[in-house]
Short mmCIF file of C-alpha atoms and ligand atoms in Angstrom, two decimals:
data_model
loop_
_atom_site.label_atom_id
_atom_site.label_comp_id
_atom_site.label_asym_id
_atom_site.label_seq_id
_atom_site.Cartn_x
_atom_site.Cartn_y
_atom_site.Cartn_z
CA MET A 246 69.27 -54.82 13.69
CA THR A 247 65.55 -54.20 13.79
CA VAL A 248 64.00 -57.10 15.70
CA SER A 249 65.02 -59.27 18.64
CA VAL A 250 63.08 -62.02 20.38
CA VAL A 251 62.58 -62.59 24.11
CA LEU A 252 61.66 -66.16 24.94
CA PHE A 253 59.69 -66.24 28.20
CA THR A 254 59.69 -69.52 30.13
CA SER A 255 59.49 -69.37 33.96
CA ASP A 256 59.92 -65.61 34.11
CA LEU A 257 56.45 -64.29 33.35
CA ARG A 258 56.83 -60.64 34.28
CA VAL A 259 57.86 -57.25 32.93
CA HIS A 260 59.52 -55.91 36.11
CA ASP A 261 63.12 -56.81 36.84
CA HIS A 262 63.49 -58.75 33.62
CA PRO A 263 67.06 -58.54 32.21
CA PRO A 264 66.32 -60.46 28.95
CA LEU A 265 63.46 -58.08 28.05
CA ARG A 266 65.62 -55.06 28.86
CA ALA A 267 68.53 -56.40 26.79
CA ALA A 268 66.28 -57.16 23.81
CA LEU A 269 64.82 -53.64 23.94
CA ARG A 270 68.31 -52.15 24.04
CA SER A 271 69.45 -54.07 21.00
CA ALA A 272 66.50 -53.55 18.65
CA PRO A 273 63.62 -51.09 18.18
CA GLU A 274 61.14 -53.94 17.85
CA VAL A 275 60.86 -56.96 20.11
CA VAL A 276 58.84 -60.19 19.97
CA PRO A 277 57.87 -61.30 23.51
CA LEU A 278 57.32 -65.00 22.86
CA PHE A 279 55.93 -67.85 24.94
CA VAL A 280 55.86 -71.38 23.53
CA ARG A 281 53.45 -74.01 24.85
CA ASP A 282 55.71 -76.99 24.30
CA PRO A 283 54.14 -80.50 24.47
CA ALA A 284 57.51 -81.78 25.72
CA VAL A 285 56.84 -79.85 28.95
CA ASP A 286 53.57 -81.76 29.33
CA ARG A 287 55.28 -85.06 28.60
CA ALA A 288 57.89 -84.32 31.27
CA GLY A 289 55.04 -84.16 33.80
CA PHE A 290 55.03 -80.40 34.42
CA ALA A 291 51.57 -79.77 33.02
CA ALA A 292 49.34 -80.54 36.00
CA PRO A 293 45.92 -78.80 36.04
CA ASN A 294 46.69 -76.46 38.95
CA ARG A 295 49.86 -75.20 37.32
CA LEU A 296 48.21 -74.94 33.90
CA ALA A 297 45.46 -72.79 35.40
CA PHE A 298 47.97 -70.58 37.20
CA LEU A 299 50.05 -70.38 34.02
CA ALA A 300 46.99 -69.21 32.06
CA ASP A 301 46.53 -66.38 34.59
CA CYS A 302 50.21 -65.44 34.31
CA LEU A 303 50.15 -65.36 30.50
CA THR A 304 46.94 -63.32 30.42
CA ASP A 305 48.44 -60.87 32.87
CA LEU A 306 51.76 -60.66 31.01
CA ASP A 307 49.90 -59.95 27.78
CA ALA A 308 47.95 -57.18 29.54
CA ALA A 309 51.15 -55.65 30.94
CA LEU A 310 52.75 -55.69 27.49
CA ARG A 311 49.62 -54.18 25.90
CA GLU A 312 49.69 -51.33 28.43
CA ARG A 313 53.16 -50.63 27.00
CA GLY A 314 52.06 -50.75 23.37
CA GLY A 315 53.01 -54.40 22.77
CA ARG A 316 51.48 -57.85 23.22
CA LEU A 317 52.47 -61.41 24.00
CA VAL A 318 52.99 -63.80 21.09
CA VAL A 319 52.01 -67.37 21.94
CA ARG A 320 52.90 -70.39 19.83
CA HIS A 321 52.33 -74.09 20.33
CA GLY A 322 54.92 -76.74 19.41
CA ASP A 323 58.55 -77.65 19.91
CA THR A 324 60.26 -74.63 21.50
CA VAL A 325 63.30 -74.71 19.25
CA ALA A 326 61.25 -75.05 16.04
CA GLU A 327 58.84 -72.29 17.10
CA VAL A 328 61.57 -69.85 18.09
CA CYS A 329 63.38 -70.48 14.79
CA SER A 330 60.21 -69.90 12.85
CA VAL A 331 59.50 -66.58 14.63
CA VAL A 332 63.13 -65.56 14.08
CA ARG A 333 62.84 -66.23 10.35
CA GLU A 334 59.44 -64.55 10.03
CA THR A 335 60.81 -61.36 11.58
CA ASP A 336 64.43 -61.70 10.46
CA ALA A 337 65.49 -61.28 14.09
CA ASP A 338 69.22 -61.53 14.84
CA GLU A 339 69.07 -62.22 18.56
CA VAL A 340 67.10 -64.29 21.02
CA HIS A 341 67.20 -63.48 24.74
CA LEU A 342 66.39 -66.10 27.36
CA ALA A 343 66.62 -66.47 31.14
CA ALA A 344 68.96 -69.27 32.26
CA GLY A 345 67.17 -72.41 33.43
CA HIS A 346 68.55 -74.91 35.91
CA SER A 347 66.94 -78.29 35.28
CA ALA A 348 68.18 -80.96 32.87
CA PHE A 349 65.17 -80.10 30.71
CA ALA A 350 66.14 -76.42 30.60
CA HIS A 351 69.81 -77.17 29.90
CA ASP A 352 68.86 -79.39 26.98
CA ARG A 353 66.43 -76.82 25.55
CA GLU A 354 69.09 -74.12 25.79
CA ARG A 355 71.71 -76.26 24.05
CA ARG A 356 69.38 -77.23 21.20
CA LEU A 357 68.25 -73.64 20.76
CA ARG A 358 71.81 -72.32 20.64
CA ASN A 359 72.82 -74.89 18.03
CA ALA A 360 69.78 -74.21 15.84
CA LEU A 361 70.14 -70.43 16.00
CA GLU A 362 73.87 -70.43 15.37
CA ALA A 363 73.43 -72.75 12.38
CA ASP A 364 71.12 -70.06 11.02
CA GLY A 365 73.55 -67.22 11.72
CA ARG A 366 71.64 -65.85 14.78
CA ARG A 367 72.68 -65.51 18.41
CA LEU A 368 71.27 -66.71 21.70
CA TYR A 369 71.89 -64.62 24.83
CA VAL A 370 71.25 -66.43 28.11
CA HIS A 371 70.75 -64.14 31.13
CA ASP A 372 71.61 -65.16 34.69
CA GLY A 373 69.97 -63.89 37.85
CA VAL A 374 66.39 -63.97 36.53
CA GLY A 375 65.02 -67.13 38.17
CA THR A 376 67.37 -67.08 41.15
CA VAL A 377 68.99 -64.34 43.19
CA VAL A 378 72.50 -65.74 42.82
CA PRO A 379 73.18 -67.73 39.64
CA PRO A 380 74.02 -71.40 40.30
CA GLY A 381 77.75 -71.96 40.12
CA GLU A 382 78.61 -68.38 40.98
CA ILE A 383 79.56 -69.19 44.55
CA THR A 384 81.21 -72.54 45.16
CA PRO A 385 83.25 -74.10 47.97
CA ALA A 386 86.88 -74.98 47.38
CA GLY A 387 87.17 -78.16 45.34
CA SER A 388 83.51 -78.57 44.35
CA ASP A 389 81.08 -77.19 41.79
CA HIS A 390 78.29 -76.63 44.32
CA PHE A 391 77.52 -76.40 48.02
CA ALA A 392 76.10 -79.59 49.52
CA VAL A 393 75.36 -77.99 52.92
CA PHE A 394 73.06 -75.02 53.40
CA THR A 395 74.72 -73.05 56.23
CA PRO A 396 78.07 -72.32 54.52
CA TYR A 397 76.20 -71.59 51.30
CA HIS A 398 73.98 -69.11 53.11
CA ARG A 399 76.99 -67.40 54.66
CA ARG A 400 78.55 -66.77 51.25
CA TRP A 401 75.22 -65.99 49.58
CA ALA A 402 74.39 -63.31 52.14
CA GLN A 403 77.68 -61.52 51.52
CA ARG A 404 77.00 -60.97 47.85
CA PRO A 405 76.05 -57.40 46.86
CA LEU A 406 72.45 -57.12 45.74
CA ARG A 407 71.54 -55.90 42.27
CA ALA A 408 68.93 -53.14 42.26
CA PRO A 409 65.76 -54.42 40.51
CA LEU A 410 65.16 -53.20 36.97
CA THR A 411 62.02 -51.19 36.38
CA ALA A 412 59.47 -52.35 33.83
CA PRO A 413 60.02 -50.91 30.36
CA ARG A 414 57.84 -47.94 29.37
CA GLY A 415 57.20 -49.08 25.84
CA VAL A 416 57.42 -52.35 23.92
CA SER A 417 56.97 -52.30 20.18
CA VAL A 418 56.05 -55.63 18.57
CA PRO A 419 56.13 -56.14 14.78
CA ASP A 420 52.53 -56.19 13.45
CA SER A 421 53.24 -59.09 11.12
CA VAL A 422 53.86 -61.71 13.86
CA GLY A 423 50.85 -63.90 14.44
CA SER A 424 49.90 -65.38 17.81
CA GLU A 425 47.70 -68.21 18.92
CA ASP A 426 45.10 -67.51 21.60
CA ILE A 427 46.34 -67.26 25.14
CA PRO A 428 45.05 -70.31 27.04
CA ALA A 429 42.19 -69.46 29.42
CA ARG A 430 42.09 -70.61 33.02
CA THR A 431 38.47 -71.60 32.56
CA ALA A 432 39.48 -74.13 29.89
CA VAL A 433 41.51 -76.16 32.41
CA ARG A 434 39.64 -79.01 34.13
CA SER A 435 40.16 -80.54 37.60
CA VAL A 436 41.59 -77.39 39.14
CA ALA A 437 41.75 -77.17 42.95
CA GLU A 438 38.82 -75.22 44.34
CA GLY A 439 40.96 -72.92 46.45
CA LEU A 440 43.71 -72.27 43.90
CA ALA A 441 45.26 -68.79 44.10
CA VAL A 442 44.95 -66.29 41.25
CA GLY A 443 48.12 -66.07 39.18
CA GLY A 444 49.92 -63.23 37.45
CA GLU A 445 52.53 -60.56 38.03
CA ARG A 446 50.04 -57.94 39.17
CA GLU A 447 48.68 -60.20 41.92
CA GLY A 448 52.19 -61.38 42.85
CA ARG A 449 53.47 -57.81 43.23
CA ARG A 450 50.42 -56.85 45.25
CA ARG A 451 51.04 -59.77 47.61
CA LEU A 452 54.73 -59.03 47.96
CA GLY A 453 54.04 -55.37 48.75
CA SER A 454 51.26 -55.97 51.24
CA TRP A 455 53.04 -58.89 52.91
CA LEU A 456 56.24 -56.88 53.37
CA SER A 457 54.44 -53.87 54.76
CA ARG A 458 51.89 -55.63 56.98
CA ARG A 459 53.00 -59.17 57.83
CA ALA A 460 56.77 -59.49 57.52
CA ASP A 461 57.41 -58.48 61.14
CA ALA A 462 55.44 -61.44 62.46
CA TYR A 463 57.14 -63.93 60.11
CA GLU A 464 60.04 -65.07 62.25
CA ALA A 465 57.86 -65.99 65.21
CA ALA A 466 54.84 -67.27 63.27
CA HIS A 467 56.08 -68.87 60.06
CA ASP A 468 55.90 -72.40 61.48
CA ASP A 469 52.48 -72.01 63.06
CA LEU A 470 50.13 -73.98 60.84
CA ALA A 471 46.88 -72.24 61.72
CA GLN A 472 48.17 -68.68 61.53
CA ASP A 473 49.06 -69.03 57.86
CA ALA A 474 51.69 -66.34 58.35
CA THR A 475 53.96 -67.12 55.40
CA SER A 476 54.00 -65.03 52.24
CA ARG A 477 52.37 -67.57 49.88
CA LEU A 478 54.60 -66.18 47.17
CA SER A 479 55.93 -69.58 46.06
CA PRO A 480 53.73 -69.99 42.95
CA TYR A 481 54.54 -66.44 41.82
CA LEU A 482 58.24 -67.17 42.28
CA HIS A 483 57.89 -70.51 40.51
CA PHE A 484 56.36 -68.90 37.41
CA GLY A 485 58.63 -65.88 37.68
CA ALA A 486 55.68 -63.52 38.11
CA VAL A 487 57.68 -62.13 41.03
CA SER A 488 61.43 -61.71 40.75
CA PRO A 489 63.32 -63.46 43.57
CA GLY A 490 66.03 -60.81 43.31
CA GLU A 491 63.51 -58.02 43.76
CA ALA A 492 61.84 -59.86 46.68
CA VAL A 493 65.22 -60.14 48.46
CA TYR A 494 66.17 -56.57 47.60
CA ARG A 495 62.93 -55.12 48.96
CA ALA A 496 62.89 -57.33 52.05
CA SER A 497 66.52 -56.43 52.82
CA ALA A 498 65.80 -52.73 52.36
CA ARG A 499 62.91 -53.05 54.77
CA GLY A 500 65.02 -54.84 57.39
CA GLY A 501 63.95 -56.42 60.68
CA THR A 502 64.18 -60.00 61.90
CA GLY A 503 61.03 -61.10 60.03
CA ALA A 504 62.31 -59.82 56.69
CA GLU A 505 65.71 -61.40 57.39
CA ALA A 506 64.11 -64.78 58.08
CA PHE A 507 62.13 -64.46 54.84
CA VAL A 508 65.34 -63.68 52.89
CA ARG A 509 66.92 -66.77 54.40
CA GLN A 510 64.06 -68.89 53.01
CA LEU A 511 64.68 -67.42 49.57
CA CYS A 512 68.28 -68.50 49.98
CA TRP A 513 67.02 -72.08 50.41
CA ARG A 514 65.39 -71.71 47.03
CA ASP A 515 68.70 -70.69 45.43
CA PHE A 516 70.49 -73.43 47.35
CA HIS A 517 68.33 -76.16 45.81
CA HIS A 518 68.71 -74.64 42.36
CA GLN A 519 72.50 -74.69 42.57
CA VAL A 520 72.43 -78.35 43.68
CA LEU A 521 70.16 -79.31 40.79
CA ASP A 522 72.16 -77.27 38.28
CA ALA A 523 75.32 -79.17 39.25
CA ARG A 524 73.60 -82.56 39.73
CA PRO A 525 70.65 -82.75 37.30
CA ALA A 526 70.21 -86.46 38.04
CA ALA A 527 69.17 -85.56 41.61
CA SER A 528 65.73 -84.82 40.18
CA TRP A 529 64.90 -88.54 40.53
CA ALA A 530 68.06 -90.32 41.74
CA ASP A 531 69.16 -90.27 45.40
CA TYR A 532 71.63 -87.44 45.95
CA ARG A 533 73.16 -89.43 48.79
CA PRO A 534 72.09 -93.06 48.47
CA ARG A 535 71.23 -94.73 51.79
CA HIS A 536 70.66 -98.17 50.26
CA ASP A 537 66.98 -97.98 51.08
CA ARG A 538 64.71 -100.84 50.18
CA TRP A 539 61.48 -98.92 50.30
CA ARG A 540 58.30 -100.80 51.11
CA GLN A 541 56.35 -102.17 48.18
CA GLY A 542 53.33 -104.39 47.71
CA GLU A 543 49.64 -104.22 48.55
CA ARG A 544 49.97 -102.97 52.12
CA ALA A 545 52.37 -100.20 51.04
CA ASP A 546 50.02 -99.28 48.15
CA ALA A 547 47.11 -99.01 50.58
CA ASP A 548 49.17 -96.84 52.94
CA LEU A 549 50.20 -94.58 50.06
CA ARG A 550 46.56 -94.23 49.02
CA ALA A 551 45.53 -93.34 52.59
CA TRP A 552 48.31 -90.73 52.73
CA LYS A 553 47.22 -89.15 49.44
CA GLU A 554 43.59 -89.06 50.53
CA GLY A 555 44.34 -87.61 53.95
CA ARG A 556 43.08 -90.68 55.78
CA THR A 557 46.11 -91.92 57.71
CA GLY A 558 44.47 -91.44 61.12
CA TYR A 559 47.15 -88.86 62.01
CA PRO A 560 45.17 -85.62 62.04
CA VAL A 561 47.97 -83.18 61.22
CA VAL A 562 49.17 -85.33 58.31
CA ASP A 563 45.63 -85.63 57.01
CA ALA A 564 44.98 -81.91 57.43
CA ALA A 565 48.08 -81.08 55.40
CA MET A 566 47.21 -83.53 52.64
CA ARG A 567 43.67 -82.20 52.42
CA GLN A 568 44.95 -78.63 52.25
CA LEU A 569 47.04 -79.75 49.26
CA THR A 570 44.01 -81.22 47.50
CA HIS A 571 41.85 -78.19 48.21
CA GLU A 572 44.31 -75.38 47.49
CA GLY A 573 47.05 -76.89 45.34
CA TRP A 574 49.38 -75.54 47.99
CA MET A 575 50.52 -76.66 51.44
CA HIS A 576 52.09 -74.89 54.42
CA ASN A 577 55.84 -75.59 54.71
CA ARG A 578 55.48 -77.18 58.14
CA GLY A 579 52.70 -79.37 56.73
CA ARG A 580 55.00 -80.42 53.86
CA LEU A 581 57.73 -81.37 56.31
CA ILE A 582 55.39 -83.41 58.51
CA ALA A 583 53.57 -85.12 55.62
CA ALA A 584 56.82 -85.96 53.80
CA SER A 585 58.51 -87.28 56.94
CA PHE A 586 55.46 -89.42 57.66
CA LEU A 587 55.50 -90.95 54.18
CA THR A 588 59.22 -91.60 53.92
CA LYS A 589 60.12 -92.43 57.48
CA THR A 590 57.02 -93.57 59.36
CA LEU A 591 55.51 -95.45 56.40
CA TYR A 592 58.92 -96.02 54.78
CA ILE A 593 57.60 -95.37 51.28
CA ASP A 594 59.91 -94.09 48.54
CA TRP A 595 60.22 -90.29 48.44
CA ARG A 596 59.67 -90.42 44.66
CA GLU A 597 56.05 -91.52 45.25
CA GLY A 598 55.47 -88.47 47.40
CA ALA A 599 57.30 -86.14 45.06
CA ARG A 600 55.18 -87.36 42.14
CA HIS A 601 51.96 -86.72 44.05
CA PHE A 602 53.16 -83.23 45.01
CA LEU A 603 54.08 -82.59 41.35
CA ASP A 604 50.55 -83.57 40.37
CA LEU A 605 48.94 -81.09 42.74
CA LEU A 606 51.27 -78.33 43.94
CA VAL A 607 50.90 -75.07 42.06
CA ASP A 608 54.45 -74.10 43.01
CA ALA A 609 56.05 -77.48 42.23
CA ASP A 610 59.38 -77.41 40.50
CA VAL A 611 62.07 -80.02 40.24
CA ALA A 612 64.63 -78.10 42.29
CA ASN A 613 62.43 -77.26 45.25
CA ASN A 614 60.10 -80.22 45.21
CA GLN A 615 62.45 -83.11 44.64
CA LEU A 616 65.35 -81.70 46.63
CA ASN A 617 63.12 -80.89 49.59
CA TRP A 618 61.72 -84.40 49.37
CA GLN A 619 65.25 -85.77 49.37
CA TRP A 620 66.14 -83.52 52.30
CA VAL A 621 63.25 -84.94 54.33
CA ALA A 622 63.89 -88.54 53.22
CA GLY A 623 67.52 -88.25 54.31
CA THR A 624 68.83 -88.99 50.82
CA GLY A 625 69.53 -85.30 50.18
CA THR A 626 71.42 -82.48 51.85
CA ASP A 627 70.13 -82.77 55.43
CA THR A 628 73.08 -83.16 57.77
CA ARG A 629 70.84 -85.25 60.08
CA PRO A 630 69.43 -87.70 57.54
CA ASN A 631 67.80 -90.06 60.05
CA ARG A 632 65.72 -87.52 61.95
CA VAL A 633 62.05 -88.50 62.14
CA LEU A 634 59.30 -85.97 62.82
CA ASN A 635 56.74 -87.26 65.30
CA PRO A 636 53.38 -86.07 63.91
CA VAL A 637 51.73 -85.89 67.33
CA LEU A 638 54.49 -83.76 68.87
CA GLN A 639 54.69 -81.65 65.73
CA ALA A 640 50.94 -81.03 65.86
CA ARG A 641 51.06 -80.04 69.53
CA ARG A 642 53.91 -77.66 68.85
CA TYR A 643 52.84 -76.09 65.56
CA ASP A 644 49.05 -76.33 65.89
CA PRO A 645 48.68 -76.05 69.66
CA ASP A 646 44.97 -75.22 69.62
CA GLY A 647 44.17 -77.70 66.85
CA ASP A 648 42.71 -75.00 64.60
CA TYR A 649 44.57 -76.12 61.49
CA ILE A 650 43.34 -79.68 61.98
CA ARG A 651 39.76 -78.59 62.58
CA ARG A 652 39.88 -76.39 59.46
CA TRP A 653 40.88 -79.25 57.15
CA VAL A 654 39.48 -82.37 58.86
CA PRO A 655 35.79 -81.70 59.39
CA GLU A 656 35.29 -85.10 61.07
CA LEU A 657 37.32 -83.69 63.97
CA ALA A 658 35.82 -80.20 63.95
CA ASP A 659 33.95 -80.63 67.22
CA LEU A 660 36.73 -82.25 69.22
CA LYS A 661 38.47 -80.63 72.14
CA THR A 662 42.14 -79.84 71.59
CA PRO A 663 43.86 -82.87 73.19
CA PHE A 664 41.68 -85.27 71.20
CA VAL A 665 42.28 -83.40 67.98
CA HIS A 666 45.94 -84.28 68.25
CA GLU A 667 45.43 -87.87 69.35
CA PRO A 668 42.04 -89.09 68.14
CA TRP A 669 42.83 -92.74 68.86
CA ARG A 670 42.13 -91.90 72.48
CA LEU A 671 38.47 -91.54 71.52
CA THR A 672 36.01 -94.20 72.55
CA GLY A 673 34.63 -96.45 69.82
CA LEU A 674 31.30 -94.63 70.02
CA GLU A 675 32.80 -91.19 69.40
CA ARG A 676 34.97 -92.55 66.61
CA ALA A 677 32.01 -94.16 64.84
CA ALA A 678 30.14 -90.88 64.95
CA GLY A 679 33.10 -89.01 63.50
CA ASP A 680 33.96 -91.46 60.67
CA TYR A 681 37.62 -90.73 61.17
CA PRO A 682 40.00 -93.64 60.43
CA ASP A 683 42.17 -95.42 62.97
CA PRO A 684 45.90 -94.76 62.57
CA ILE A 685 47.23 -96.92 59.73
CA VAL A 686 50.43 -97.61 61.66
CA THR A 687 51.66 -97.04 65.21
CA LEU A 688 54.52 -94.58 65.56
CA ALA A 689 56.56 -97.19 67.41
CA GLU A 690 56.18 -99.68 64.55
CA GLY A 691 57.10 -97.03 61.98
CA LEU A 692 60.15 -95.93 63.94
CA GLU A 693 61.42 -99.44 64.46
CA ARG A 694 61.03 -100.29 60.77
CA PHE A 695 62.87 -97.13 59.72
CA ARG A 696 65.73 -97.58 62.16
CA HIS A 697 66.11 -101.18 61.10
CA ALA A 698 66.16 -100.20 57.42
CA ARG A 699 68.79 -97.54 57.95
CA GLY A 700 70.89 -99.83 60.10
CA ARG A 701 70.42 -97.85 63.31
CA GLU A 702 68.71 -100.32 65.62
P1 FAD B 927 57.61 -68.41 52.72
O1 FAD B 927 57.81 -69.01 54.05
O2 FAD B 927 56.87 -67.11 52.64
O3 FAD B 927 59.02 -68.32 52.06
C1 FAD B 927 59.32 -67.40 51.00
C2 FAD B 927 59.85 -68.16 49.81
O4 FAD B 927 61.07 -68.81 50.14
C3 FAD B 927 58.95 -69.24 49.30
O5 FAD B 927 57.93 -68.72 48.47
C4 FAD B 927 59.91 -70.13 48.54
O6 FAD B 927 60.19 -69.64 47.26
C5 FAD B 927 61.18 -70.02 49.39
N1 FAD B 927 61.26 -71.16 50.31
C6 FAD B 927 60.76 -71.26 51.54
N2 FAD B 927 61.12 -72.44 52.10
C7 FAD B 927 61.81 -73.10 51.16
C8 FAD B 927 62.46 -74.37 51.13
N3 FAD B 927 62.45 -75.23 52.16
N4 FAD B 927 63.08 -74.73 49.98
C9 FAD B 927 63.12 -73.91 48.92
N5 FAD B 927 62.55 -72.69 48.91
C10 FAD B 927 61.91 -72.30 50.01
N6 FAD B 927 58.77 -74.98 47.48
C11 FAD B 927 58.52 -74.66 46.20
O7 FAD B 927 58.60 -73.49 45.85
N7 FAD B 927 58.16 -75.60 45.30
C12 FAD B 927 58.04 -76.92 45.64
O8 FAD B 927 57.74 -77.75 44.79
C13 FAD B 927 58.27 -77.28 46.99
N8 FAD B 927 58.12 -78.56 47.41
C14 FAD B 927 58.42 -78.89 48.71
C15 FAD B 927 58.30 -80.23 49.09
C16 FAD B 927 58.58 -80.60 50.40
C17 FAD B 927 58.49 -82.05 50.81
C18 FAD B 927 58.99 -79.61 51.32
C19 FAD B 927 59.31 -80.00 52.74
C20 FAD B 927 59.08 -78.30 50.95
C21 FAD B 927 58.80 -77.91 49.64
N9 FAD B 927 58.90 -76.57 49.22
C22 FAD B 927 58.66 -76.25 47.91
C23 FAD B 927 59.46 -75.54 50.11
C24 FAD B 927 58.42 -74.75 50.93
O9 FAD B 927 57.56 -75.62 51.58
C25 FAD B 927 57.61 -73.76 50.08
O10 FAD B 927 58.47 -72.98 49.30
C26 FAD B 927 56.79 -72.83 50.98
O11 FAD B 927 55.92 -73.58 51.77
C27 FAD B 927 56.00 -71.87 50.12
O12 FAD B 927 55.20 -71.06 50.92
P2 FAD B 927 55.46 -69.51 51.06
O13 FAD B 927 55.64 -68.90 49.72
O14 FAD B 927 54.37 -68.96 51.91
O15 FAD B 927 56.85 -69.51 51.81
#
C-alpha cells in the first residue's frame, strides 16, 4: 500500500494522535484531510466564535504538518463523498479516523464505513483520541454507561494511563492531491472581541505554563470568579488541539492536589461523553424527565431576553452572561449560576439556555454543553436535581470583593462591595445614575414557582 488517509475532525493536532501514527505506519504517503461539511453548519455547530477558532486550529495544523514536510488538505462538501473522492484520487486503501461520540459522529462513521467498504477500502476508527477513556470501556454491572459521576470517577481513576505519542518527524503527502484554501479567521464575522487564539501550538503553550505555574493554586481557587484561576483549556480540548489523554498524563506526573483536582474535571468531560455515547437522544431530550412545564409566553420571552443580554438585575448572573458575549467563554462557576438562574429561578427550559450557549461558547459541544445544562436543570445526572443556586449567596461566596461583577458590569463599577451583590438596596437616585435594571423576579417568587412545578411545596 502506498497511500492512506487521515480524516481530522475534532482532533486538530499532531501530538498524541493515534490515527496519524497508524496511517504513517501503514503507508509511506499520507493525506491529512479536513472536510468543511455543510451538514455540520446545518446541525448548528458552526457559530462564528467556533468558526474563528477552527480557522486558527486548521492554520496551525497545516503549519505543523508543513514543518514535517507535509501539508493539510482541505475540502468542502459532504464528508463521505469528499473522503471517497480523495481515496480514489490517490488510490488509498485505508482511512483512519478518531472515534466520535455524538449521534452526528456515529452516523458519519457508519456512512463512511459503508461507502469505503463498498469500494474495497477500509476504515479504522481509533479510540482514546477525543477522550481519555473511550466511552463504553468502563461500565457498571447491568448498564451500558455510568449515570452517576462518583462511581465512574472511581473506576476511571484506576485505569492505567497511556503515555502520549510524540508528534511524527516527517509526513509525506502525495503532490497530486489538491486542497482548497484554509479558511481564515479574519473572514469570519461577528466574532467575540475577547476570543482566545486557537491552535495546537497555543494550546500546548497554555497547558505547559498552566501546569508549571498555576496548577498548585487550582484546588483552592478554581471556583473564585475574579481570580480566573482555571486552565482555560476547554476550547483546545473541544477542537482536539490539546489531547485530553496527554493533559491527564502530564498533570498526573506532576502530582499535587491542584493537578489532581484538574484531572478530576477532565474526568467529568469523559463522563458526559460516555453518557452521550450511550444515550445520543440526551442531546435534546430530558435524560431524566421531571414532567416540567417550562414557562412560555411573552413574560417568559422577555425574561429570556434579559438573561441573554445580561440585564436580569442579578449582578453575578449579568456579569457571567456579559463575559460570554465578550469572550465566547464563561467561567465554570458563572455557567452554573447563570444556568441555575435560567432553569430554576426563571423556570425557563434548559434547551433555550443550551441553544444560546451553543451560539456563543467557543468550547461548546453536545456532550459537555447539553449534559451540563441537564445536570443544572435537574433533568440530567445530578443526584440532587432540585437544588437551586441562590445568586446572591453564590456571588458573596465566589466573588467576595465583587471584582468579577465590577469587571463585567460597568454600571456597578463604582459601587462598594455589599451593594455590588445586592444592588436593589440602592436608592432610586443611585439606581437612576447607574442605569442598572431592577431584578426581573424576586428570589422568593422564583423559588416558590420552581418548588410548585417540581411538586415539592
Ligand atoms: P478547568 O477548570 O481548567 O478544567 C479543565 C477541563 O476539564 C476543562 O477544560 C474541561 O474540558 C473539563 N471540565 C471542567 N469542568 C467540566 C464539567 N463540568 N463538565 C465537563 N468537562 C469539564 N464545558 C465544555 O467544554 N463545553 C461546553 O459546552 C460546556 N458547557 C457547559 C454548560 C454549563 C451550563 C455548565 C455548568 C458547564 C459547561 N461546561 C462546558 C463545563 C465547564 O464549565 C467548562 O469545561 C470549563 O468552564 C472550561 O474552563 P477551563 O478549561 O478553564 O476549565
